[in-house]
Backbone as a ProteinNet text record, in pm:
[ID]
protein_1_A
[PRIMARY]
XXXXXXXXXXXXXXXXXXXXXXXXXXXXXXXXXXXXXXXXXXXXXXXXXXXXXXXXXXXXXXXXXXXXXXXXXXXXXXXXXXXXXXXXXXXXXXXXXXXXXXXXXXXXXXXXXXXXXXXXXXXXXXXXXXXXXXXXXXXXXXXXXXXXXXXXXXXXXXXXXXXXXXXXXXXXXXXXXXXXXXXXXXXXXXXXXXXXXXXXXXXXXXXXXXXXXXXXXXXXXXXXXXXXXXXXXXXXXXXXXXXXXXXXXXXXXXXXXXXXXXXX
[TERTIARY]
13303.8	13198.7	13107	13083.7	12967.1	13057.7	13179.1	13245.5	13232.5	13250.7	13302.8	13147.2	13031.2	12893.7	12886.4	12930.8	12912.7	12992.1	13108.4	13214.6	13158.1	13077.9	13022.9	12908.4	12813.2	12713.6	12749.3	12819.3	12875.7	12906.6	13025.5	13069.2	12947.9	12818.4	12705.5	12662.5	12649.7	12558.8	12671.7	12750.8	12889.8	12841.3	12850.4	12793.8	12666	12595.9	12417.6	12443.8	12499.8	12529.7	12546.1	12687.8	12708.1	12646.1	12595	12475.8	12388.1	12309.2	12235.4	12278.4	12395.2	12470.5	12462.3	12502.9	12564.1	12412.9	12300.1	12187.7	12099.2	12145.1	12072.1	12164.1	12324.2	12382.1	12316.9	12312.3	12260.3	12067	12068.9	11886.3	11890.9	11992.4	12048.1	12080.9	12184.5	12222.5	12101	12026.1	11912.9	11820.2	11801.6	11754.1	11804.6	11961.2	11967.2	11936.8	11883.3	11837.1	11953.6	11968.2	12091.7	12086.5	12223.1	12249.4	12199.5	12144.9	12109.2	12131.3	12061.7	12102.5	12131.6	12124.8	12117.5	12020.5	11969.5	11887.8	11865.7	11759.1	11767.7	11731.7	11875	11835	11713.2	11624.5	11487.1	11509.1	11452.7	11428.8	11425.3	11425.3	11418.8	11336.9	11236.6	11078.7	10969.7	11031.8	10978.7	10902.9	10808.3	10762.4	10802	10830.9	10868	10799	10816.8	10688	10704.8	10581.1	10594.6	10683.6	10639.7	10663.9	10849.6	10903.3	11075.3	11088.2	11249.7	11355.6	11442.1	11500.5	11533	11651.5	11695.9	11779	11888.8	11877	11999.3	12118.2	12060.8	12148.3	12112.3	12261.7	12244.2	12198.3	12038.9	12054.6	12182.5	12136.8	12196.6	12224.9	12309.5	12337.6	12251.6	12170.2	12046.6	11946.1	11818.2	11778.2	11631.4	11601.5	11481.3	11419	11283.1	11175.7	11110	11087	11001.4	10847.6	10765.7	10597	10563.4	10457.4	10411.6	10273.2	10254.7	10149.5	10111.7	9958.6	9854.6	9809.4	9819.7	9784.5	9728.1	9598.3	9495.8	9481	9482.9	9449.3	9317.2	9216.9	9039.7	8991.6	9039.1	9004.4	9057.7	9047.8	9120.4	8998.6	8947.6	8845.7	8882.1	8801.5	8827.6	8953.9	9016.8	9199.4	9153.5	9223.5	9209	9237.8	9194.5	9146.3	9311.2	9294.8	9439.5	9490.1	9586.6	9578.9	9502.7	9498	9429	9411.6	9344.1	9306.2	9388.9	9415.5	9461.4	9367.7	9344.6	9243.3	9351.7	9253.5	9365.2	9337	9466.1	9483.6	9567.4	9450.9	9569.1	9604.5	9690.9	9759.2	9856.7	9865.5	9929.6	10058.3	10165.8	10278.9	10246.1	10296.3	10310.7	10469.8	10519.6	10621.3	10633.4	10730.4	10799	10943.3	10922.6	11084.5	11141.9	11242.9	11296.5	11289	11247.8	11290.1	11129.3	11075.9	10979.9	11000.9	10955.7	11040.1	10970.4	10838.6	10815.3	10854.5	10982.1	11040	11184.8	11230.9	11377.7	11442.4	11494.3	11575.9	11669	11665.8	11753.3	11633.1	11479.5	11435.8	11328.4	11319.8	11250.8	11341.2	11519.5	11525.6	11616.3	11630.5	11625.7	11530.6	11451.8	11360.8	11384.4	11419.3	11415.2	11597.8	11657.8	11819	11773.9	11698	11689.1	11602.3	11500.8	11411	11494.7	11609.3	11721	11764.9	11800.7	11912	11796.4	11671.7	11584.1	11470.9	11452.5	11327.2	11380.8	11232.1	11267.8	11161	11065.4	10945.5	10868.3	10852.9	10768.8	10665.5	10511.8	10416.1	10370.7	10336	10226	10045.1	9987.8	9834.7	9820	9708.4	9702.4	9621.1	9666.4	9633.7	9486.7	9396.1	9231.8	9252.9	9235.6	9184.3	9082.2	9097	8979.4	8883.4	8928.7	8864.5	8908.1	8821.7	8911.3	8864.2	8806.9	8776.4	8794.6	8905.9	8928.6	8921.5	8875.1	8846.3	8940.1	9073.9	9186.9	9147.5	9107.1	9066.5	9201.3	9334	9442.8	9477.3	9540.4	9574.4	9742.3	9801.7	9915.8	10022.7	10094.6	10140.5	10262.1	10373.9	10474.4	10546.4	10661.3	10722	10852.2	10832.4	10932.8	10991.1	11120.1	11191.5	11079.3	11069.4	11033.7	11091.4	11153.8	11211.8	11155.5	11207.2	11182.9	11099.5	11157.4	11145.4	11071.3	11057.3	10973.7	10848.7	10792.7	10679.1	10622.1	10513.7	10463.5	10446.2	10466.3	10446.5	10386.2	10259	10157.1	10204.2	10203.1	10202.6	10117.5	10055.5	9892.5	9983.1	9976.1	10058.9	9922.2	9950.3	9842.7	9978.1	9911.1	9998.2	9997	10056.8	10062.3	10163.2	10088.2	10168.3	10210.5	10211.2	10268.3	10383.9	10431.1	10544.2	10628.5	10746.8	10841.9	10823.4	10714.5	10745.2	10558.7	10502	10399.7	10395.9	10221.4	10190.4	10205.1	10285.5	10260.5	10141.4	10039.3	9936.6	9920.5	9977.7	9981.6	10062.4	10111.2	10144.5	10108.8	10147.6	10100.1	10195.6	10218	10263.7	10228.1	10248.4	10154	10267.6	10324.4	10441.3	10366.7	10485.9	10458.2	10416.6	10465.2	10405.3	10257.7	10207.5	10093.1	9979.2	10038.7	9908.4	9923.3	9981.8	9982.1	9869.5	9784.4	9654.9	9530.1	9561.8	9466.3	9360.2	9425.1	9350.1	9325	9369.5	9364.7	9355.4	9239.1	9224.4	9094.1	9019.5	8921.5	9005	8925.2	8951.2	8930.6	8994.2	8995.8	9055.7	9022.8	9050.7	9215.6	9272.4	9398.1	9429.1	9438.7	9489.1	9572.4	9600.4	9720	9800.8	9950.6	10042.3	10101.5	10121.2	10193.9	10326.4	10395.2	10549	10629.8	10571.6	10627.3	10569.2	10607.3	10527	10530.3	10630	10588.5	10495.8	10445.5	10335.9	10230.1	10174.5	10078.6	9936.6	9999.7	9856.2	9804.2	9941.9	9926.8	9883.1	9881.3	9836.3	9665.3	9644.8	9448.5	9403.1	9516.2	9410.2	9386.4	9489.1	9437.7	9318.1	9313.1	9287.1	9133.8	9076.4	8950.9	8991.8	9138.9	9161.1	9209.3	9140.3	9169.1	9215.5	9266.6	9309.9	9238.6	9202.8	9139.5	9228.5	9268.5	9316.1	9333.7	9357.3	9317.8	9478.9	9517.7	9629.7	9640.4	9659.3	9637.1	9804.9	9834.9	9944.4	9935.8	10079.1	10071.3	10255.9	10282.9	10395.8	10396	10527.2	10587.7	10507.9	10439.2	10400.7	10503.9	10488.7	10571.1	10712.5	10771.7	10872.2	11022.8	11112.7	11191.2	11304.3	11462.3	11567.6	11600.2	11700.3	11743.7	11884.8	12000.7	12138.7	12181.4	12123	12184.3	12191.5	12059.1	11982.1	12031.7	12038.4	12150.8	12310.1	12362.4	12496.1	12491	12371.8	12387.9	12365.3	12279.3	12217.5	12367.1	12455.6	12560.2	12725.6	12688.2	12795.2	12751.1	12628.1	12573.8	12614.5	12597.8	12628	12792.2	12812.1	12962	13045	12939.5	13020.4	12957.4	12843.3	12776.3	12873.6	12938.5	12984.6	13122.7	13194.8	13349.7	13362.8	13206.9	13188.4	13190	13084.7	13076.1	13216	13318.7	13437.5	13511.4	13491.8	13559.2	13511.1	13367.4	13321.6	13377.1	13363.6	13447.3	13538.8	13659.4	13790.2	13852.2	13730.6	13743.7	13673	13597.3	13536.7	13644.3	13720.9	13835.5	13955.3	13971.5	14061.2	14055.6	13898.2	13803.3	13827.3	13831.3	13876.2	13791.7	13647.5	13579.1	13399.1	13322.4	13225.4	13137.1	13039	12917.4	12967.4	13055.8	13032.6	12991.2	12894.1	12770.7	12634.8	12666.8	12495.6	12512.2	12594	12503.2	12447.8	12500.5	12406.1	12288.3	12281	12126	12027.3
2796.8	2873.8	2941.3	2837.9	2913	3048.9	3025	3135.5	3230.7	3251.5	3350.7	3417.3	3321.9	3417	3476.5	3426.4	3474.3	3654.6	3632.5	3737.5	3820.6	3810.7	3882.3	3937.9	3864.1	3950.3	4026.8	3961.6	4052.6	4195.3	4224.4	4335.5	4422.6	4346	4418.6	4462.1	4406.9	4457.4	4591.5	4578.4	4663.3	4785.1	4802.7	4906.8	4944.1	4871.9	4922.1	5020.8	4938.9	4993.8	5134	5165	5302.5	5346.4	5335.9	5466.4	5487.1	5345.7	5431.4	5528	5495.6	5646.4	5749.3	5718.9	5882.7	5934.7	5863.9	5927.9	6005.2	5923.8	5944.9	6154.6	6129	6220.1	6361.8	6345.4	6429.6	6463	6380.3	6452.6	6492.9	6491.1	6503.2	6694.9	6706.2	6829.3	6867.4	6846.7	6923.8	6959.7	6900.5	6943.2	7059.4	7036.3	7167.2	7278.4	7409.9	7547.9	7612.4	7708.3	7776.4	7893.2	7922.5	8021	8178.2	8265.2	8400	8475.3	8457.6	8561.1	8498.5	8356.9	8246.8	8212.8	8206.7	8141	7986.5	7939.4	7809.5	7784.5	7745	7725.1	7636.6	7703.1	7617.6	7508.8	7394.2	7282.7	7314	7223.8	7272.8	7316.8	7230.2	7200.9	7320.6	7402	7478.8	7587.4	7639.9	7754.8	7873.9	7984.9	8088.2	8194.1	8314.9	8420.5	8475.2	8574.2	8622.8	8757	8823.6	8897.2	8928.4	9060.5	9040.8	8956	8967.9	8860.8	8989.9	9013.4	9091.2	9171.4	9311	9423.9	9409.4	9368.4	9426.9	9292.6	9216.5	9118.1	9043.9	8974.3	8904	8980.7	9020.6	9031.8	9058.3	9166.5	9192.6	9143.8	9065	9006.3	9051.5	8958.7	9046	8920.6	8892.5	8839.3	8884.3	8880.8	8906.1	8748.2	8765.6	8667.9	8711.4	8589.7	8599.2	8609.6	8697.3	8697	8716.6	8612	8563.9	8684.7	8765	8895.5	8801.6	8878.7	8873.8	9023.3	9084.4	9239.6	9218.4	9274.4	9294.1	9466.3	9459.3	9638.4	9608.1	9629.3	9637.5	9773.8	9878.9	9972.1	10119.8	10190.9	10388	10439.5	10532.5	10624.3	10795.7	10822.6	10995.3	11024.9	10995.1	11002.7	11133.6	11212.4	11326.4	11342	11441.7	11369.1	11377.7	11337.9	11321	11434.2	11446	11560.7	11574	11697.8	11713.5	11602	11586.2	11469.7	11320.4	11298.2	11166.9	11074.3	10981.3	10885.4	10863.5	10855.9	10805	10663.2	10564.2	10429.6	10386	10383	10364.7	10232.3	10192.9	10104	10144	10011.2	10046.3	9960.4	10024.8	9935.7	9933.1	9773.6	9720.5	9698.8	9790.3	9756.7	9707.3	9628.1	9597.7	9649.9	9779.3	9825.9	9852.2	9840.6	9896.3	10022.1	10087.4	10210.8	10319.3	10473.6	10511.6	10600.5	10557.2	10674.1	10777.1	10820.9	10959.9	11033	10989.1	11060.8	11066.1	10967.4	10941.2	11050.5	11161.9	11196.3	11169.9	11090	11009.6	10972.4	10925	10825	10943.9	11067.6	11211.4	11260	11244.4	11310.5	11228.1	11093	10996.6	10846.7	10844.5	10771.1	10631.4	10633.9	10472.3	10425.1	10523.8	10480.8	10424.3	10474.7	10479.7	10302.6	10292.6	10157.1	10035.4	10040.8	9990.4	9925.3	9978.8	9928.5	9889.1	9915.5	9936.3	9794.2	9789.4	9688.3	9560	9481.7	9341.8	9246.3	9333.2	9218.5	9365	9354.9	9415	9333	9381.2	9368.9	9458.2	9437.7	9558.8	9464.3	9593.8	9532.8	9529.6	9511	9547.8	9668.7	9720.4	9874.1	9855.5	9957.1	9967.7	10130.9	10049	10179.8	10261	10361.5	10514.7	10496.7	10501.7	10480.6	10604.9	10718.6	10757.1	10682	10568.8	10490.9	10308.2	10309.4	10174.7	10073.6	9923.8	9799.7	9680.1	9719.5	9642.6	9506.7	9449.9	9318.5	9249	9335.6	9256.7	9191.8	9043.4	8985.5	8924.9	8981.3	8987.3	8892.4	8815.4	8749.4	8708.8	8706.4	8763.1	8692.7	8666.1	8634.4	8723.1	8792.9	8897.7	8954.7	8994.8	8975.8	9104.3	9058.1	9141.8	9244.9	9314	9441.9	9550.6	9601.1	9750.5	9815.7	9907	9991.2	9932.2	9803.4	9757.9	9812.7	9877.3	9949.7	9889.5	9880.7	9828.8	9986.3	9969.5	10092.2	10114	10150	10189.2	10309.8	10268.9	10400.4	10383.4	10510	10475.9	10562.5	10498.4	10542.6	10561.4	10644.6	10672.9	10656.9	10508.7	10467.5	10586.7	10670.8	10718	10679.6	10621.9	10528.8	10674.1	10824.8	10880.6	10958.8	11001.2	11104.8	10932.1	10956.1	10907.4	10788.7	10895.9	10837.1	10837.5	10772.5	10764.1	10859.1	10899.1	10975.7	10956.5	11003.8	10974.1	11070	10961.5	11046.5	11061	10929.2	10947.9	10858.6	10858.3	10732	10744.5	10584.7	10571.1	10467.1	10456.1	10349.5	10275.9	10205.6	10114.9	10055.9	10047.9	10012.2	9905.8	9787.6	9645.1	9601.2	9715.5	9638.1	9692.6	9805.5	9843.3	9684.2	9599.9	9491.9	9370.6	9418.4	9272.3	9284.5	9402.1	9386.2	9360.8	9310	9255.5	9392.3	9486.5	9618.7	9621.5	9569.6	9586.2	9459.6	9360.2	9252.6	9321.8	9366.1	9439.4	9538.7	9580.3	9641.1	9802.7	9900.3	10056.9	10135.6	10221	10323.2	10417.7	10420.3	10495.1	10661.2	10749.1	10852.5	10885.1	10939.9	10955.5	11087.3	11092.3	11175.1	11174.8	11315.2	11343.3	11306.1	11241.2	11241.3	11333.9	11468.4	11583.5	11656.8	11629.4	11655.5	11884.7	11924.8	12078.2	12100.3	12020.7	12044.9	12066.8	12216	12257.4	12214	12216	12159.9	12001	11954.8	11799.4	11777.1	11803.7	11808.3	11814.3	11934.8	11976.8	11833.1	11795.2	11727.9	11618.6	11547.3	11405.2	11424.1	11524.3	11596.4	11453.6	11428	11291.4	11138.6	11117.3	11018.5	10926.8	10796.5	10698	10594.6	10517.6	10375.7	10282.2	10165.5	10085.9	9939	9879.5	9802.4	9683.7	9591.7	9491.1	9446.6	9379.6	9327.6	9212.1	9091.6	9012	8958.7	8863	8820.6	8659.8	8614.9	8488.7	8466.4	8435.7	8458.6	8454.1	8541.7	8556.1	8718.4	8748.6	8853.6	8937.8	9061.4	9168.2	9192.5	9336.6	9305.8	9246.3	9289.2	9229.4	9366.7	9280.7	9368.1	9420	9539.1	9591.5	9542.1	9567.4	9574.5	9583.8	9736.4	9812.5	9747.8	9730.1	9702.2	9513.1	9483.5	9293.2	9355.4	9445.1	9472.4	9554.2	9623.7	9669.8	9568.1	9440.4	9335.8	9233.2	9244.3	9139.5	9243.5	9365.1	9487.3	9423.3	9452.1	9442.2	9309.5	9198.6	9052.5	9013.6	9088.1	9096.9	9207.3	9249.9	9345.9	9288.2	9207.7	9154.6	9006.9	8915.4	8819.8	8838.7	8997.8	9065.8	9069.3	9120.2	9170.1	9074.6	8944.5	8805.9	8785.6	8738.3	8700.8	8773.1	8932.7	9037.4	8993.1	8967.3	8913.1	8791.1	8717.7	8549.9	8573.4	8652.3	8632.8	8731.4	8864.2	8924.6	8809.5	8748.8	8689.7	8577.9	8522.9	8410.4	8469.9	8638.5	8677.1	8761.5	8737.1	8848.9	8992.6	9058.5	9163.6	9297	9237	9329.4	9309.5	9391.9	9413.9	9441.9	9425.7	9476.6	9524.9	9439.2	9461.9	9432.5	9365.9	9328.2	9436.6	9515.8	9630.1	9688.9	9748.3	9834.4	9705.4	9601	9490.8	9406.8	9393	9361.1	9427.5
10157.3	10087	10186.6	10322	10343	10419.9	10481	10588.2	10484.3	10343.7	10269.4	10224.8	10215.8	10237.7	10375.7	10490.5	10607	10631.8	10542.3	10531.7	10480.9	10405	10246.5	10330.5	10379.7	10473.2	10592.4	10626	10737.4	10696.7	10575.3	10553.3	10524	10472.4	10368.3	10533.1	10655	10725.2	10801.5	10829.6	10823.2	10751.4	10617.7	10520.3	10585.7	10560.4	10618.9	10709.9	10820	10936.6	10937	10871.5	10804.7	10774.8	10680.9	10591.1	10656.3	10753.1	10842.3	10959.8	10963.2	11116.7	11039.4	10891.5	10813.9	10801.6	10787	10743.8	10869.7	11013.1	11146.4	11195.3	11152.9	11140.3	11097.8	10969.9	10875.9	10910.4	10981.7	11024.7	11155.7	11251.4	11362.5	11336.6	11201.8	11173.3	11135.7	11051.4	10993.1	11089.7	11177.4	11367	11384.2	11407.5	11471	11452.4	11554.4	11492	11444.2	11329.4	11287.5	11360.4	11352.5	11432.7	11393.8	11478.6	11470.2	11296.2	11232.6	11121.6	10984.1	11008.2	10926.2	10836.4	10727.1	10662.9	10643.2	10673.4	10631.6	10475.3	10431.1	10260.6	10230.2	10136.6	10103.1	9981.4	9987.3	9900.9	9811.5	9638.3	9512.5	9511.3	9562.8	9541.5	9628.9	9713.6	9826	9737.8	9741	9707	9693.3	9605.4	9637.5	9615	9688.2	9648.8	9534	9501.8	9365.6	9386.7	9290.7	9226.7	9197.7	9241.3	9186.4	9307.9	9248	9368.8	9446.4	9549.2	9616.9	9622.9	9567.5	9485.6	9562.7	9678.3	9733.5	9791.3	9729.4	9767.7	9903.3	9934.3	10079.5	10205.2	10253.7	10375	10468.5	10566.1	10647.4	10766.7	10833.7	10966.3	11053.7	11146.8	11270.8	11248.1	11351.8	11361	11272.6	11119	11098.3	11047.1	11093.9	11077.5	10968.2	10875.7	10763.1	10739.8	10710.3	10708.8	10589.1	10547.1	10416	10469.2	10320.5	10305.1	10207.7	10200.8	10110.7	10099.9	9973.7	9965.6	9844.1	9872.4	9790	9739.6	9624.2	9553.9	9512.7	9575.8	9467	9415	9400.9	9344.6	9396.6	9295.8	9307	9308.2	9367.3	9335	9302.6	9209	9204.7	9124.3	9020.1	9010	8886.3	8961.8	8856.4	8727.7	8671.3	8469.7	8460.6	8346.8	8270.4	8204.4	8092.2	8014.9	7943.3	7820.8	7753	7610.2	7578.2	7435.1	7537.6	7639.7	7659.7	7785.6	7746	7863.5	7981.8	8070.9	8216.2	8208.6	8223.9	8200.5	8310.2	8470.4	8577.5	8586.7	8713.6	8725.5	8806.8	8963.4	9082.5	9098.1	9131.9	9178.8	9305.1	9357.6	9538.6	9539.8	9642	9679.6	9818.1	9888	9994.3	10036.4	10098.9	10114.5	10273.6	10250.7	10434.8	10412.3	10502.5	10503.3	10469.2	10489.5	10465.1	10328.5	10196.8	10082.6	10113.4	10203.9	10226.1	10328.5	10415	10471	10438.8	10413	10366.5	10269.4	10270.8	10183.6	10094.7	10075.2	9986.1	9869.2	9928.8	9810.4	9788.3	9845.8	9778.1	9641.2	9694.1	9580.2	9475.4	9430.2	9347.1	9409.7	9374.6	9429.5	9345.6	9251.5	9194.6	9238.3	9204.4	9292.2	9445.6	9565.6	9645	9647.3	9553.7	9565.5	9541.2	9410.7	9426	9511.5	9627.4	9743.8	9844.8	9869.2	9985.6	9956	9792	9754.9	9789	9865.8	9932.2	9753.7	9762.5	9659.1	9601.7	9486.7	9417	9297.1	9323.7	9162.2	9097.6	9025.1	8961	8923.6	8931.1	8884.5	8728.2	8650.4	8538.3	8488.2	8393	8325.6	8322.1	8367.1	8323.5	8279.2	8149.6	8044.8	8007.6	8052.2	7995.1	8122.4	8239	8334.5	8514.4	8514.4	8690.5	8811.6	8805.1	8892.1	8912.3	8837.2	8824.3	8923.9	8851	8968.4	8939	9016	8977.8	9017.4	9134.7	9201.2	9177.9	9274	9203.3	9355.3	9345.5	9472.7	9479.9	9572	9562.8	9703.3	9636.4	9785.7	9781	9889.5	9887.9	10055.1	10034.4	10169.8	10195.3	10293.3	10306.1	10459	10474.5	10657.7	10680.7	10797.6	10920.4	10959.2	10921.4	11002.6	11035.7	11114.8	11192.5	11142.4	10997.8	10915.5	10786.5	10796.8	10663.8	10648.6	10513.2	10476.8	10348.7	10283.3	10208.8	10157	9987.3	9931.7	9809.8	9792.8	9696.7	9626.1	9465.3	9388.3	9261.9	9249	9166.8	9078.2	8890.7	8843.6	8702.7	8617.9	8449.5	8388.2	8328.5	8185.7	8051.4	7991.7	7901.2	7750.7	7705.5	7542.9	7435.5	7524.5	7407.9	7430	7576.4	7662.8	7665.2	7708.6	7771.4	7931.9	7984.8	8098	8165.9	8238	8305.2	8409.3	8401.4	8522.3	8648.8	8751.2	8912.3	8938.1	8991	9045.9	9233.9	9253.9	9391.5	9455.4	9612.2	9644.7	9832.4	9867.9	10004.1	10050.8	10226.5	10265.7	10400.6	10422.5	10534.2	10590.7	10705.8	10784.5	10807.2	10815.4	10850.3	10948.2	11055.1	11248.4	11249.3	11173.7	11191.6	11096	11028.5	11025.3	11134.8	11229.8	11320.8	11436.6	11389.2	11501.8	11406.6	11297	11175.5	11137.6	11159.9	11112.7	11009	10925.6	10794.2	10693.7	10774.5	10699.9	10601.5	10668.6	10605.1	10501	10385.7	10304	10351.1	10360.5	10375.6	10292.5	10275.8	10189.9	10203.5	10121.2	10222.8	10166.1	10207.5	10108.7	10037.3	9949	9895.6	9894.4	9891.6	9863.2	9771.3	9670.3	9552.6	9600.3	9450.4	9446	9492.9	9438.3	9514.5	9595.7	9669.1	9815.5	9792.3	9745.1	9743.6	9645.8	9588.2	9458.1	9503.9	9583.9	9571.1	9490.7	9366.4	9277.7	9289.8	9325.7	9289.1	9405	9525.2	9651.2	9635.5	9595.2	9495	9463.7	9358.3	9225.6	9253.7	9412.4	9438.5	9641	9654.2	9765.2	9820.5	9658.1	9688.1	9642.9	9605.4	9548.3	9670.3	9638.5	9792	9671.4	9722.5	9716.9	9826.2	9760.2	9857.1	9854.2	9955	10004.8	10150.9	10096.4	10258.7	10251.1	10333.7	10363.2	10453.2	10489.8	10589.6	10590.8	10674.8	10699.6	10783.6	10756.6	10824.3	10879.6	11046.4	11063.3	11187.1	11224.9	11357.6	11419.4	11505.9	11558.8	11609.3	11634.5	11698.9	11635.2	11687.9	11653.7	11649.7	11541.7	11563.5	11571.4	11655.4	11691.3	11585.1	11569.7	11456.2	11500.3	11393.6	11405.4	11540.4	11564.5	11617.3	11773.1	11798.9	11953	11949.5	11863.3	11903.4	11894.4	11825.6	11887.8	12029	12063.3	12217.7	12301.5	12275.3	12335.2	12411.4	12276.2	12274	12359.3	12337.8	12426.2	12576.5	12624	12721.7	12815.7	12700.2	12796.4	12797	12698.6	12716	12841.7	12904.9	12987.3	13124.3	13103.7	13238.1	13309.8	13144.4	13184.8	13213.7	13211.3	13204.4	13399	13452.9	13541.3	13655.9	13608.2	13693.2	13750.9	13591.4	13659.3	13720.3	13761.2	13825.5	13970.8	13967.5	14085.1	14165.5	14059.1	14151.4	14203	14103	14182.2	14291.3	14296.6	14379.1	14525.3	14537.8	14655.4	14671.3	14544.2	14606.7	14684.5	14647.1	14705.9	14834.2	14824	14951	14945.7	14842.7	14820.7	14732.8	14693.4	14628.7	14656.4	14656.7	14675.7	14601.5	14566.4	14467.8	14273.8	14248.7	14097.6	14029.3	14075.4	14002.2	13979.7	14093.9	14139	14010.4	13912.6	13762.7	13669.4	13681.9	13558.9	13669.9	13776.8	13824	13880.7
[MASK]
++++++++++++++++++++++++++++++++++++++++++++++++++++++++++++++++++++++++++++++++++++++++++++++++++++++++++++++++++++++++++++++++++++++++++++++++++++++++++++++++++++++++++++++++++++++++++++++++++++++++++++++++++++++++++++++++++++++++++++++++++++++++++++++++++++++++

């Protein structure tokens, strides 16, 4: 009896044993950093930012770093009257997109096809009615990659409940590397540009209309590589480490000189 409790504990400390390697294992892996371009999948329980979830699918291979924004909209000034017999009832979309839609040709001339493929996080504020100076006090926060070309994009829009479609009165954008010198923790005014940029008139009618906005951030500083510049990064060490071994075996055979001088 007693050898066969002795057997019986034994195997139980046997087991223990195990589960504690498999568990030391598994926090061993969860250590390690993942490789370049990798996401680390987040917990059930992890937080996620607001507003949408992101149009274009899986990220693109490259090293981007994630920065949690705080973008604040507190008010439009000046928004030119509305039509005739109708109140202006503004209200601003915040977007997060790669790319600038006021230079991009593509998102000048289908612009919501173009937000489609480009939008990382979008909100909206809420409608203030019968008002050209509205006080949105809207606060907005958001975790979104770091890239190059990432722009934050304001569009001051007049709700109309009787046409088809809402007024564009203006829009603006604020590139992402420009808040990493905290310029813009303070609240400033920004100007605005018509949808259609050849619209003479529409150019006039917002000529005093500002948007006011702060923006702060929390993250990784500076920037980050694009595609392009980690596939030249990875050409590069691939032609430096082609070159080394051109080197060794030229010196085992005493037979070559300096092929190293274009990579140092």
């Amino acid at each position: 009896m007693a050898l066969a409790l002795n057997c019986e504990s034994d195997l139980m400390s046997r087991h223990g044993g195990k589960d504690a390697l498999q568990r030391n294992v598994q926090r061993m892996q969860r250590a390690i950093p993942r490789q370049r371009g990798e996401e680390v999948p987040s917990r059930p329980d992890s937080p996620r930012s607001g507003g949408s979830s992101p149009r274009n699918g899986s990220p693109p291979k490259g090293a981007y770093h994630k920065v949690k924004l705080e973008i604040e909209v507190v008010k439009a000034s000046d928004i030119p009257d509305a039509a005739i017999l109708a109140t202006c009832d503004p209200y601003v979309i915040v977007s997060i997109v790669d790319g600038n839609p006021l230079q991009d040709s593509k998102a000048l001339k289908d612009f919501e096809e173009w937000r489609a493929l480009h939008e990382q996080w979008s909100g909206q504020t809420r409608v203030i009615e019968g008002t050209r100076d509205p006080d949105f006090r809207a606060r907005f926060r958001a975790e979104v990659r770091n890239r190059e070309t990432t722009h934050i994009h304001f569009r001051l829009l007049d709700q109309d409940n009787i046409s088809h479609a809402d007024r564009n009165i203006g829009q603006a954008v604020l590139p992402l590397q420009d808040l990493f010198d905290d310029s813009w923790a303070a609240v400033r005014a920004i100007a605005l540009r018509p949808m259609d940029r050849k619209d003479a008139h529409a150019w006039a009618a917002i000529s005093k209309t500002r948007l006011h906005v702060a923006v702060t951030w929390e993250g990784i500083l500076g920037k980050v590589k694009s595609e392009e510049r980690l596939r030249a990064a990875a050409h590069w060490k691939a032609g430096a480490t082609h070159a080394k071994r051109a080197q060794r075996k030229a010196n085992e055979e005493g037979t070559g000189e300096g092929l190293l001088d274009f990579f140092t």
